[in-house]
Amino acid sequence: MTTQLPLTLLLPSTYDKDSFVIGGANEKALGWLERWPDWPLPFKGLNLFGPTGSGKTHLSYLWAGRVEALALNNLSHFDQHQFLETQHVLLDDFGVSGYYDDTAVFHLLNYISSVSGTLLIISPYPVAQYETALSDLRSRLRSVAAQEIDLPDDGLLKAVLAKQFTDRQCTVSEQVLNYIVERMERSFSAAQQLSAEIDALALSRKVPVNLTIARQVLDSFKVKLI
Protein backbone atom coordinates (compact mmCIF):
# COMPACT_ATOMS: atom_id res chain seq x y z
CA MET A 1 0.00 0.00 0.00
CA THR A 2 1.31 3.45 -0.90
CA THR A 3 1.83 5.81 2.02
CA GLN A 4 0.63 9.35 1.28
CA LEU A 5 1.45 12.22 3.64
CA PRO A 6 0.19 15.70 2.76
CA LEU A 7 2.97 17.63 4.47
CA THR A 8 0.89 20.80 4.78
CA LEU A 9 -0.95 19.03 7.61
CA LEU A 10 2.16 17.74 9.36
CA LEU A 11 4.58 20.65 9.45
CA PRO A 12 6.39 20.80 12.80
CA SER A 13 6.77 24.35 14.10
CA THR A 14 10.57 24.12 13.81
CA TYR A 15 10.33 23.20 10.11
CA ASP A 16 9.70 26.71 8.90
CA LYS A 17 11.93 29.03 6.92
CA ASP A 18 12.89 31.14 9.92
CA SER A 19 14.28 28.12 11.77
CA PHE A 20 16.27 26.83 8.81
CA VAL A 21 20.00 27.41 9.24
CA ILE A 22 21.46 28.81 6.01
CA GLY A 23 25.11 28.46 5.08
CA GLY A 24 27.41 27.73 2.20
CA ALA A 25 26.49 24.03 2.27
CA ASN A 26 22.79 24.51 1.62
CA GLU A 27 22.12 28.01 0.27
CA LYS A 28 22.14 26.86 -3.37
CA ALA A 29 19.58 24.16 -2.60
CA LEU A 30 17.36 26.70 -0.86
CA GLY A 31 17.73 28.98 -3.86
CA TRP A 32 16.46 26.25 -6.17
CA LEU A 33 13.32 25.79 -4.06
CA GLU A 34 12.69 29.51 -3.89
CA ARG A 35 12.82 29.70 -7.71
CA TRP A 36 9.95 27.23 -8.03
CA PRO A 37 8.06 26.87 -10.33
CA ASP A 38 10.74 28.25 -12.63
CA TRP A 39 12.66 24.99 -12.83
CA PRO A 40 14.29 24.04 -16.13
CA LEU A 41 12.49 22.14 -18.86
CA PRO A 42 11.86 19.65 -20.38
CA PHE A 43 10.91 18.06 -17.06
CA LYS A 44 10.20 20.30 -14.09
CA GLY A 45 11.87 18.25 -11.42
CA LEU A 46 14.59 18.76 -8.85
CA ASN A 47 16.78 16.24 -7.07
CA LEU A 48 18.24 17.34 -3.74
CA PHE A 49 20.90 14.91 -2.62
CA GLY A 50 23.37 14.75 0.22
CA PRO A 51 24.33 12.95 3.43
CA THR A 52 21.98 11.98 6.24
CA GLY A 53 21.11 14.94 8.44
CA SER A 54 22.12 17.50 5.83
CA GLY A 55 18.81 19.33 5.96
CA LYS A 56 17.14 17.66 2.97
CA THR A 57 13.98 16.87 4.94
CA HIS A 58 13.73 20.40 6.31
CA LEU A 59 14.07 21.84 2.81
CA SER A 60 11.52 19.44 1.38
CA TYR A 61 9.02 20.43 4.09
CA LEU A 62 9.51 24.08 3.18
CA TRP A 63 8.75 23.34 -0.46
CA ALA A 64 5.88 20.91 0.17
CA GLY A 65 4.19 23.29 2.58
CA ARG A 66 4.43 26.11 0.06
CA VAL A 67 3.03 24.22 -2.94
CA GLU A 68 0.72 21.76 -1.10
CA ALA A 69 2.62 18.81 -2.52
CA LEU A 70 1.80 15.18 -1.94
CA ALA A 71 4.67 13.50 -0.09
CA LEU A 72 5.48 9.84 -0.62
CA ASN A 73 8.05 7.61 1.07
CA ASN A 74 7.19 4.64 -1.14
CA LEU A 75 5.42 3.85 -4.38
CA SER A 76 4.66 0.21 -5.16
CA HIS A 77 2.24 0.91 -8.01
CA PHE A 78 0.93 3.91 -9.91
CA ASP A 79 -2.71 4.95 -9.63
CA GLN A 80 -3.55 8.26 -11.27
CA HIS A 81 -6.40 8.82 -8.82
CA GLN A 82 -3.85 9.25 -6.02
CA PHE A 83 -2.67 12.47 -7.61
CA LEU A 84 -5.90 14.22 -8.61
CA GLU A 85 -5.72 16.80 -5.82
CA THR A 86 -2.24 18.08 -6.63
CA GLN A 87 0.17 18.32 -9.53
CA HIS A 88 3.20 18.48 -7.25
CA VAL A 89 4.85 15.46 -5.62
CA LEU A 90 7.72 14.82 -3.21
CA LEU A 91 9.56 11.49 -3.26
CA ASP A 92 11.50 11.09 -0.02
CA ASP A 93 14.36 8.64 0.66
CA PHE A 94 14.54 7.69 -2.99
CA GLY A 95 17.13 5.07 -3.88
CA VAL A 96 17.86 3.95 -0.32
CA SER A 97 15.38 1.10 -0.06
CA GLY A 98 13.15 -1.17 -2.11
CA TYR A 99 10.07 0.94 -1.47
CA TYR A 100 9.97 2.41 -4.98
CA ASP A 101 8.91 0.26 -7.89
CA ASP A 102 10.70 1.37 -11.06
CA THR A 103 7.67 0.98 -13.33
CA ALA A 104 5.47 2.95 -10.91
CA VAL A 105 8.05 5.74 -10.73
CA PHE A 106 8.27 5.87 -14.52
CA HIS A 107 4.49 6.23 -14.81
CA LEU A 108 4.54 8.93 -12.15
CA LEU A 109 7.17 10.92 -14.04
CA ASN A 110 5.09 10.65 -17.22
CA TYR A 111 2.01 11.80 -15.33
CA ILE A 112 3.80 14.78 -13.77
CA SER A 113 4.98 15.81 -17.22
CA SER A 114 1.50 15.43 -18.76
CA VAL A 115 -0.15 17.72 -16.19
CA SER A 116 2.72 20.26 -16.14
CA GLY A 117 3.39 19.42 -12.52
CA THR A 118 6.61 19.40 -10.52
CA LEU A 119 8.54 16.70 -8.71
CA LEU A 120 11.05 16.98 -5.85
CA ILE A 121 13.20 13.91 -5.23
CA ILE A 122 15.20 13.56 -2.01
CA SER A 123 18.06 11.07 -2.12
CA PRO A 124 21.53 10.37 -0.68
CA TYR A 125 23.17 10.40 -4.13
CA PRO A 126 22.25 11.86 -7.56
CA VAL A 127 19.26 10.10 -9.11
CA ALA A 128 21.17 10.25 -12.41
CA GLN A 129 23.23 7.41 -10.92
CA TYR A 130 20.17 5.33 -10.01
CA GLU A 131 20.53 1.77 -11.28
CA THR A 132 17.48 0.45 -13.10
CA ALA A 133 16.79 -1.98 -15.90
CA LEU A 134 14.25 0.46 -17.38
CA SER A 135 16.18 2.54 -19.89
CA ASP A 136 13.33 5.05 -20.23
CA LEU A 137 13.30 5.66 -16.48
CA ARG A 138 17.07 5.99 -16.43
CA SER A 139 16.84 8.59 -19.20
CA ARG A 140 14.14 10.54 -17.40
CA LEU A 141 16.04 10.60 -14.12
CA ARG A 142 19.13 11.88 -15.90
CA SER A 143 17.09 14.83 -17.18
CA VAL A 144 16.18 15.97 -13.65
CA ALA A 145 18.07 19.00 -12.37
CA ALA A 146 20.18 18.16 -9.32
CA GLN A 147 21.67 20.09 -6.42
CA GLU A 148 23.97 18.69 -3.76
CA ILE A 149 23.84 19.71 -0.12
CA ASP A 150 27.41 19.66 1.13
CA LEU A 151 28.79 18.80 4.53
CA PRO A 152 28.86 21.85 6.81
CA ASP A 153 31.82 24.09 7.57
CA ASP A 154 32.56 25.03 11.19
CA GLY A 155 30.36 28.12 11.14
CA LEU A 156 27.31 26.30 9.82
CA LEU A 157 27.93 23.29 12.06
CA LYS A 158 28.02 25.57 15.10
CA ALA A 159 24.81 27.29 14.02
CA VAL A 160 23.08 23.93 13.52
CA LEU A 161 24.20 22.77 16.97
CA ALA A 162 22.94 25.98 18.54
CA LYS A 163 19.57 25.50 16.83
CA GLN A 164 19.36 21.88 17.96
CA PHE A 165 19.92 22.89 21.56
CA THR A 166 17.48 25.80 21.27
CA ASP A 167 14.80 23.46 19.90
CA ARG A 168 15.29 21.40 23.05
CA GLN A 169 15.03 24.54 25.22
CA CYS A 170 18.58 23.92 26.32
CA THR A 171 20.99 26.79 26.98
CA VAL A 172 24.60 26.13 25.90
CA SER A 173 27.52 28.54 26.23
CA GLU A 174 29.72 29.67 23.35
CA GLN A 175 32.64 27.88 24.99
CA VAL A 176 30.83 24.54 24.99
CA LEU A 177 29.64 24.98 21.39
CA ASN A 178 33.20 25.71 20.23
CA TYR A 179 34.50 22.71 22.16
CA ILE A 180 32.00 20.38 20.50
CA VAL A 181 32.55 21.72 16.97
CA GLU A 182 36.32 21.33 17.23
CA ARG A 183 36.03 17.64 18.13
CA MET A 184 32.91 16.25 16.46
CA GLU A 185 32.32 14.38 13.22
CA ARG A 186 31.75 16.83 10.34
CA SER A 187 28.12 16.09 9.59
CA PHE A 188 24.63 17.36 10.29
CA SER A 189 23.54 13.96 11.54
CA ALA A 190 26.31 14.01 14.15
CA ALA A 191 25.14 17.44 15.31
CA GLN A 192 21.62 16.07 15.75
CA GLN A 193 22.76 13.01 17.68
CA LEU A 194 25.27 14.83 19.87
CA SER A 195 22.87 17.58 20.87
CA ALA A 196 20.23 15.00 21.79
CA GLU A 197 22.62 12.89 23.87
CA ILE A 198 24.25 15.86 25.59
CA ASP A 199 20.85 17.30 26.50
CA ALA A 200 19.63 13.91 27.77
CA LEU A 201 22.71 13.39 29.96
CA ALA A 202 22.47 16.88 31.42
CA LEU A 203 18.78 16.35 32.20
CA SER A 204 19.46 12.98 33.82
CA ARG A 205 22.04 14.60 36.12
CA LYS A 206 19.90 17.71 36.63
CA VAL A 207 22.77 20.02 35.69
CA PRO A 208 23.28 22.57 32.90
CA VAL A 209 25.19 21.50 29.81
CA ASN A 210 28.89 22.03 30.54
CA LEU A 211 32.29 20.92 29.26
CA THR A 212 32.27 17.78 31.40
CA ILE A 213 28.94 16.66 29.97
CA ALA A 214 30.02 17.49 26.42
CA ARG A 215 33.36 15.68 26.83
CA GLN A 216 31.72 12.52 28.17
CA VAL A 217 29.20 12.33 25.32
CA LEU A 218 31.86 13.05 22.70
CA ASP A 219 34.06 10.28 24.09
CA SER A 220 31.11 7.87 24.09
CA PHE A 221 30.17 8.93 20.57
CA LYS A 222 33.67 8.16 19.28
CA VAL A 223 33.50 4.69 20.80
CA LYS A 224 30.21 4.03 18.97
CA LEU A 225 31.79 4.98 15.67
CA ILE A 226 34.70 2.52 16.03
mmCIF file of C-alpha atoms in Angstrom:
data_model
loop_
_atom_site.group_PDB
_atom_site.id
_atom_site.type_symbol
_atom_site.label_atom_id
_atom_site.label_comp_id
_atom_site.label_asym_id
_atom_site.label_seq_id
_atom_site.Cartn_x
_atom_site.Cartn_y
_atom_site.Cartn_z
ATOM 1 C CA MET A 1 0.000 0.000 0.000
ATOM 2 C CA THR A 2 1.312 3.448 -0.902
ATOM 3 C CA THR A 3 1.828 5.815 2.016
ATOM 4 C CA GLN A 4 0.633 9.350 1.285
ATOM 5 C CA LEU A 5 1.454 12.219 3.638
ATOM 6 C CA PRO A 6 0.195 15.704 2.764
ATOM 7 C CA LEU A 7 2.966 17.634 4.466
ATOM 8 C CA THR A 8 0.894 20.796 4.780
ATOM 9 C CA LEU A 9 -0.951 19.030 7.613
ATOM 10 C CA LEU A 10 2.161 17.736 9.359
ATOM 11 C CA LEU A 11 4.582 20.654 9.448
ATOM 12 C CA PRO A 12 6.394 20.804 12.800
ATOM 13 C CA SER A 13 6.769 24.349 14.100
ATOM 14 C CA THR A 14 10.567 24.125 13.806
ATOM 15 C CA TYR A 15 10.331 23.197 10.110
ATOM 16 C CA ASP A 16 9.698 26.709 8.902
ATOM 17 C CA LYS A 17 11.931 29.030 6.916
ATOM 18 C CA ASP A 18 12.886 31.144 9.924
ATOM 19 C CA SER A 19 14.284 28.122 11.768
ATOM 20 C CA PHE A 20 16.271 26.829 8.806
ATOM 21 C CA VAL A 21 20.003 27.406 9.237
ATOM 22 C CA ILE A 22 21.458 28.808 6.005
ATOM 23 C CA GLY A 23 25.108 28.458 5.077
ATOM 24 C CA GLY A 24 27.412 27.729 2.200
ATOM 25 C CA ALA A 25 26.495 24.032 2.271
ATOM 26 C CA ASN A 26 22.792 24.508 1.620
ATOM 27 C CA GLU A 27 22.116 28.010 0.266
ATOM 28 C CA LYS A 28 22.142 26.862 -3.372
ATOM 29 C CA ALA A 29 19.584 24.163 -2.599
ATOM 30 C CA LEU A 30 17.360 26.696 -0.856
ATOM 31 C CA GLY A 31 17.732 28.980 -3.858
ATOM 32 C CA TRP A 32 16.455 26.248 -6.166
ATOM 33 C CA LEU A 33 13.322 25.791 -4.062
ATOM 34 C CA GLU A 34 12.687 29.513 -3.893
ATOM 35 C CA ARG A 35 12.822 29.705 -7.705
ATOM 36 C CA TRP A 36 9.946 27.234 -8.027
ATOM 37 C CA PRO A 37 8.057 26.867 -10.327
ATOM 38 C CA ASP A 38 10.745 28.254 -12.630
ATOM 39 C CA TRP A 39 12.661 24.990 -12.828
ATOM 40 C CA PRO A 40 14.293 24.043 -16.134
ATOM 41 C CA LEU A 41 12.489 22.144 -18.865
ATOM 42 C CA PRO A 42 11.859 19.648 -20.382
ATOM 43 C CA PHE A 43 10.905 18.058 -17.062
ATOM 44 C CA LYS A 44 10.202 20.299 -14.087
ATOM 45 C CA GLY A 45 11.866 18.245 -11.417
ATOM 46 C CA LEU A 46 14.592 18.756 -8.853
ATOM 47 C CA ASN A 47 16.783 16.244 -7.067
ATOM 48 C CA LEU A 48 18.236 17.340 -3.737
ATOM 49 C CA PHE A 49 20.899 14.907 -2.620
ATOM 50 C CA GLY A 50 23.371 14.751 0.219
ATOM 51 C CA PRO A 51 24.333 12.946 3.429
ATOM 52 C CA THR A 52 21.979 11.983 6.238
ATOM 53 C CA GLY A 53 21.106 14.936 8.442
ATOM 54 C CA SER A 54 22.125 17.503 5.832
ATOM 55 C CA GLY A 55 18.806 19.334 5.956
ATOM 56 C CA LYS A 56 17.136 17.661 2.967
ATOM 57 C CA THR A 57 13.984 16.869 4.944
ATOM 58 C CA HIS A 58 13.727 20.398 6.307
ATOM 59 C CA LEU A 59 14.074 21.845 2.813
ATOM 60 C CA SER A 60 11.517 19.439 1.383
ATOM 61 C CA TYR A 61 9.016 20.426 4.089
ATOM 62 C CA LEU A 62 9.505 24.080 3.179
ATOM 63 C CA TRP A 63 8.747 23.340 -0.461
ATOM 64 C CA ALA A 64 5.885 20.909 0.167
ATOM 65 C CA GLY A 65 4.190 23.293 2.580
ATOM 66 C CA ARG A 66 4.426 26.108 0.058
ATOM 67 C CA VAL A 67 3.025 24.217 -2.942
ATOM 68 C CA GLU A 68 0.724 21.758 -1.102
ATOM 69 C CA ALA A 69 2.619 18.812 -2.520
ATOM 70 C CA LEU A 70 1.797 15.177 -1.941
ATOM 71 C CA ALA A 71 4.673 13.500 -0.090
ATOM 72 C CA LEU A 72 5.478 9.838 -0.623
ATOM 73 C CA ASN A 73 8.046 7.613 1.065
ATOM 74 C CA ASN A 74 7.189 4.635 -1.135
ATOM 75 C CA LEU A 75 5.417 3.854 -4.382
ATOM 76 C CA SER A 76 4.665 0.212 -5.159
ATOM 77 C CA HIS A 77 2.245 0.905 -8.007
ATOM 78 C CA PHE A 78 0.927 3.905 -9.905
ATOM 79 C CA ASP A 79 -2.709 4.945 -9.630
ATOM 80 C CA GLN A 80 -3.547 8.255 -11.270
ATOM 81 C CA HIS A 81 -6.401 8.818 -8.819
ATOM 82 C CA GLN A 82 -3.852 9.247 -6.020
ATOM 83 C CA PHE A 83 -2.668 12.472 -7.613
ATOM 84 C CA LEU A 84 -5.898 14.217 -8.613
ATOM 85 C CA GLU A 85 -5.719 16.800 -5.820
ATOM 86 C CA THR A 86 -2.237 18.076 -6.625
ATOM 87 C CA GLN A 87 0.175 18.323 -9.527
ATOM 88 C CA HIS A 88 3.204 18.477 -7.246
ATOM 89 C CA VAL A 89 4.852 15.462 -5.617
ATOM 90 C CA LEU A 90 7.715 14.823 -3.211
ATOM 91 C CA LEU A 91 9.558 11.489 -3.263
ATOM 92 C CA ASP A 92 11.496 11.094 -0.021
ATOM 93 C CA ASP A 93 14.359 8.644 0.658
ATOM 94 C CA PHE A 94 14.544 7.694 -2.993
ATOM 95 C CA GLY A 95 17.131 5.072 -3.878
ATOM 96 C CA VAL A 96 17.860 3.954 -0.316
ATOM 97 C CA SER A 97 15.376 1.097 -0.058
ATOM 98 C CA GLY A 98 13.150 -1.167 -2.113
ATOM 99 C CA TYR A 99 10.071 0.944 -1.469
ATOM 100 C CA TYR A 100 9.966 2.411 -4.975
ATOM 101 C CA ASP A 101 8.913 0.264 -7.893
ATOM 102 C CA ASP A 102 10.702 1.366 -11.062
ATOM 103 C CA THR A 103 7.669 0.980 -13.327
ATOM 104 C CA ALA A 104 5.475 2.948 -10.914
ATOM 105 C CA VAL A 105 8.047 5.745 -10.733
ATOM 106 C CA PHE A 106 8.272 5.869 -14.517
ATOM 107 C CA HIS A 107 4.489 6.231 -14.814
ATOM 108 C CA LEU A 108 4.540 8.927 -12.147
ATOM 109 C CA LEU A 109 7.173 10.921 -14.038
ATOM 110 C CA ASN A 110 5.094 10.649 -17.215
ATOM 111 C CA TYR A 111 2.008 11.802 -15.330
ATOM 112 C CA ILE A 112 3.799 14.779 -13.773
ATOM 113 C CA SER A 113 4.977 15.814 -17.218
ATOM 114 C CA SER A 114 1.502 15.429 -18.760
ATOM 115 C CA VAL A 115 -0.151 17.719 -16.192
ATOM 116 C CA SER A 116 2.723 20.262 -16.140
ATOM 117 C CA GLY A 117 3.389 19.422 -12.520
ATOM 118 C CA THR A 118 6.615 19.403 -10.522
ATOM 119 C CA LEU A 119 8.542 16.704 -8.709
ATOM 120 C CA LEU A 120 11.053 16.980 -5.851
ATOM 121 C CA ILE A 121 13.202 13.908 -5.235
ATOM 122 C CA ILE A 122 15.204 13.563 -2.015
ATOM 123 C CA SER A 123 18.060 11.070 -2.117
ATOM 124 C CA PRO A 124 21.535 10.374 -0.679
ATOM 125 C CA TYR A 125 23.165 10.397 -4.131
ATOM 126 C CA PRO A 126 22.250 11.862 -7.556
ATOM 127 C CA VAL A 127 19.262 10.100 -9.114
ATOM 128 C CA ALA A 128 21.165 10.254 -12.405
ATOM 129 C CA GLN A 129 23.227 7.410 -10.916
ATOM 130 C CA TYR A 130 20.167 5.333 -10.007
ATOM 131 C CA GLU A 131 20.526 1.768 -11.279
ATOM 132 C CA THR A 132 17.480 0.448 -13.102
ATOM 133 C CA ALA A 133 16.785 -1.984 -15.901
ATOM 134 C CA LEU A 134 14.254 0.463 -17.378
ATOM 135 C CA SER A 135 16.179 2.538 -19.894
ATOM 136 C CA ASP A 136 13.330 5.054 -20.231
ATOM 137 C CA LEU A 137 13.302 5.657 -16.477
ATOM 138 C CA ARG A 138 17.067 5.993 -16.426
ATOM 139 C CA SER A 139 16.842 8.589 -19.198
ATOM 140 C CA ARG A 140 14.136 10.535 -17.399
ATOM 141 C CA LEU A 141 16.041 10.603 -14.122
ATOM 142 C CA ARG A 142 19.125 11.880 -15.898
ATOM 143 C CA SER A 143 17.089 14.829 -17.180
ATOM 144 C CA VAL A 144 16.175 15.969 -13.650
ATOM 145 C CA ALA A 145 18.071 19.004 -12.370
ATOM 146 C CA ALA A 146 20.181 18.158 -9.316
ATOM 147 C CA GLN A 147 21.671 20.089 -6.422
ATOM 148 C CA GLU A 148 23.973 18.686 -3.763
ATOM 149 C CA ILE A 149 23.836 19.708 -0.121
ATOM 150 C CA ASP A 150 27.414 19.663 1.131
ATOM 151 C CA LEU A 151 28.787 18.799 4.535
ATOM 152 C CA PRO A 152 28.860 21.851 6.807
ATOM 153 C CA ASP A 153 31.816 24.088 7.573
ATOM 154 C CA ASP A 154 32.559 25.033 11.194
ATOM 155 C CA GLY A 155 30.356 28.119 11.135
ATOM 156 C CA LEU A 156 27.308 26.300 9.822
ATOM 157 C CA LEU A 157 27.928 23.294 12.062
ATOM 158 C CA LYS A 158 28.023 25.568 15.099
ATOM 159 C CA ALA A 159 24.812 27.294 14.023
ATOM 160 C CA VAL A 160 23.084 23.931 13.517
ATOM 161 C CA LEU A 161 24.200 22.774 16.966
ATOM 162 C CA ALA A 162 22.935 25.977 18.540
ATOM 163 C CA LYS A 163 19.565 25.498 16.833
ATOM 164 C CA GLN A 164 19.356 21.879 17.956
ATOM 165 C CA PHE A 165 19.915 22.887 21.558
ATOM 166 C CA THR A 166 17.477 25.798 21.269
ATOM 167 C CA ASP A 167 14.800 23.459 19.904
ATOM 168 C CA ARG A 168 15.288 21.405 23.047
ATOM 169 C CA GLN A 169 15.032 24.537 25.216
ATOM 170 C CA CYS A 170 18.582 23.917 26.320
ATOM 171 C CA THR A 171 20.991 26.794 26.976
ATOM 172 C CA VAL A 172 24.595 26.135 25.905
ATOM 173 C CA SER A 173 27.516 28.537 26.225
ATOM 174 C CA GLU A 174 29.720 29.672 23.350
ATOM 175 C CA GLN A 175 32.638 27.882 24.991
ATOM 176 C CA VAL A 176 30.825 24.541 24.989
ATOM 177 C CA LEU A 177 29.638 24.985 21.392
ATOM 178 C CA ASN A 178 33.199 25.705 20.230
ATOM 179 C CA TYR A 179 34.504 22.712 22.164
ATOM 180 C CA ILE A 180 32.004 20.380 20.499
ATOM 181 C CA VAL A 181 32.546 21.718 16.975
ATOM 182 C CA GLU A 182 36.321 21.332 17.232
ATOM 183 C CA ARG A 183 36.031 17.638 18.128
ATOM 184 C CA MET A 184 32.908 16.247 16.462
ATOM 185 C CA GLU A 185 32.317 14.377 13.219
ATOM 186 C CA ARG A 186 31.747 16.825 10.340
ATOM 187 C CA SER A 187 28.122 16.086 9.591
ATOM 188 C CA PHE A 188 24.630 17.364 10.288
ATOM 189 C CA SER A 189 23.542 13.961 11.539
ATOM 190 C CA ALA A 190 26.314 14.011 14.152
ATOM 191 C CA ALA A 191 25.139 17.441 15.305
ATOM 192 C CA GLN A 192 21.623 16.074 15.753
ATOM 193 C CA GLN A 193 22.756 13.015 17.676
ATOM 194 C CA LEU A 194 25.272 14.825 19.868
ATOM 195 C CA SER A 195 22.866 17.576 20.867
ATOM 196 C CA ALA A 196 20.232 14.996 21.785
ATOM 197 C CA GLU A 197 22.616 12.887 23.871
ATOM 198 C CA ILE A 198 24.248 15.862 25.586
ATOM 199 C CA ASP A 199 20.849 17.299 26.503
ATOM 200 C CA ALA A 200 19.634 13.908 27.766
ATOM 201 C CA LEU A 201 22.712 13.392 29.960
ATOM 202 C CA ALA A 202 22.465 16.883 31.424
ATOM 203 C CA LEU A 203 18.784 16.353 32.204
ATOM 204 C CA SER A 204 19.457 12.983 33.825
ATOM 205 C CA ARG A 205 22.037 14.601 36.115
ATOM 206 C CA LYS A 206 19.899 17.707 36.628
ATOM 207 C CA VAL A 207 22.768 20.019 35.690
ATOM 208 C CA PRO A 208 23.279 22.566 32.899
ATOM 209 C CA VAL A 209 25.193 21.503 29.810
ATOM 210 C CA ASN A 210 28.889 22.034 30.543
ATOM 211 C CA LEU A 211 32.286 20.921 29.258
ATOM 212 C CA THR A 212 32.272 17.783 31.402
ATOM 213 C CA ILE A 213 28.937 16.657 29.971
ATOM 214 C CA ALA A 214 30.023 17.490 26.416
ATOM 215 C CA ARG A 215 33.359 15.681 26.831
ATOM 216 C CA GLN A 216 31.722 12.516 28.165
ATOM 217 C CA VAL A 217 29.201 12.334 25.322
ATOM 218 C CA LEU A 218 31.857 13.055 22.700
ATOM 219 C CA ASP A 219 34.060 10.275 24.088
ATOM 220 C CA SER A 220 31.106 7.870 24.095
ATOM 221 C CA PHE A 221 30.167 8.934 20.566
ATOM 222 C CA LYS A 222 33.665 8.163 19.282
ATOM 223 C CA VAL A 223 33.498 4.686 20.796
ATOM 224 C CA LYS A 224 30.207 4.032 18.971
ATOM 225 C CA LEU A 225 31.791 4.979 15.671
ATOM 226 C CA ILE A 226 34.697 2.524 16.028
#
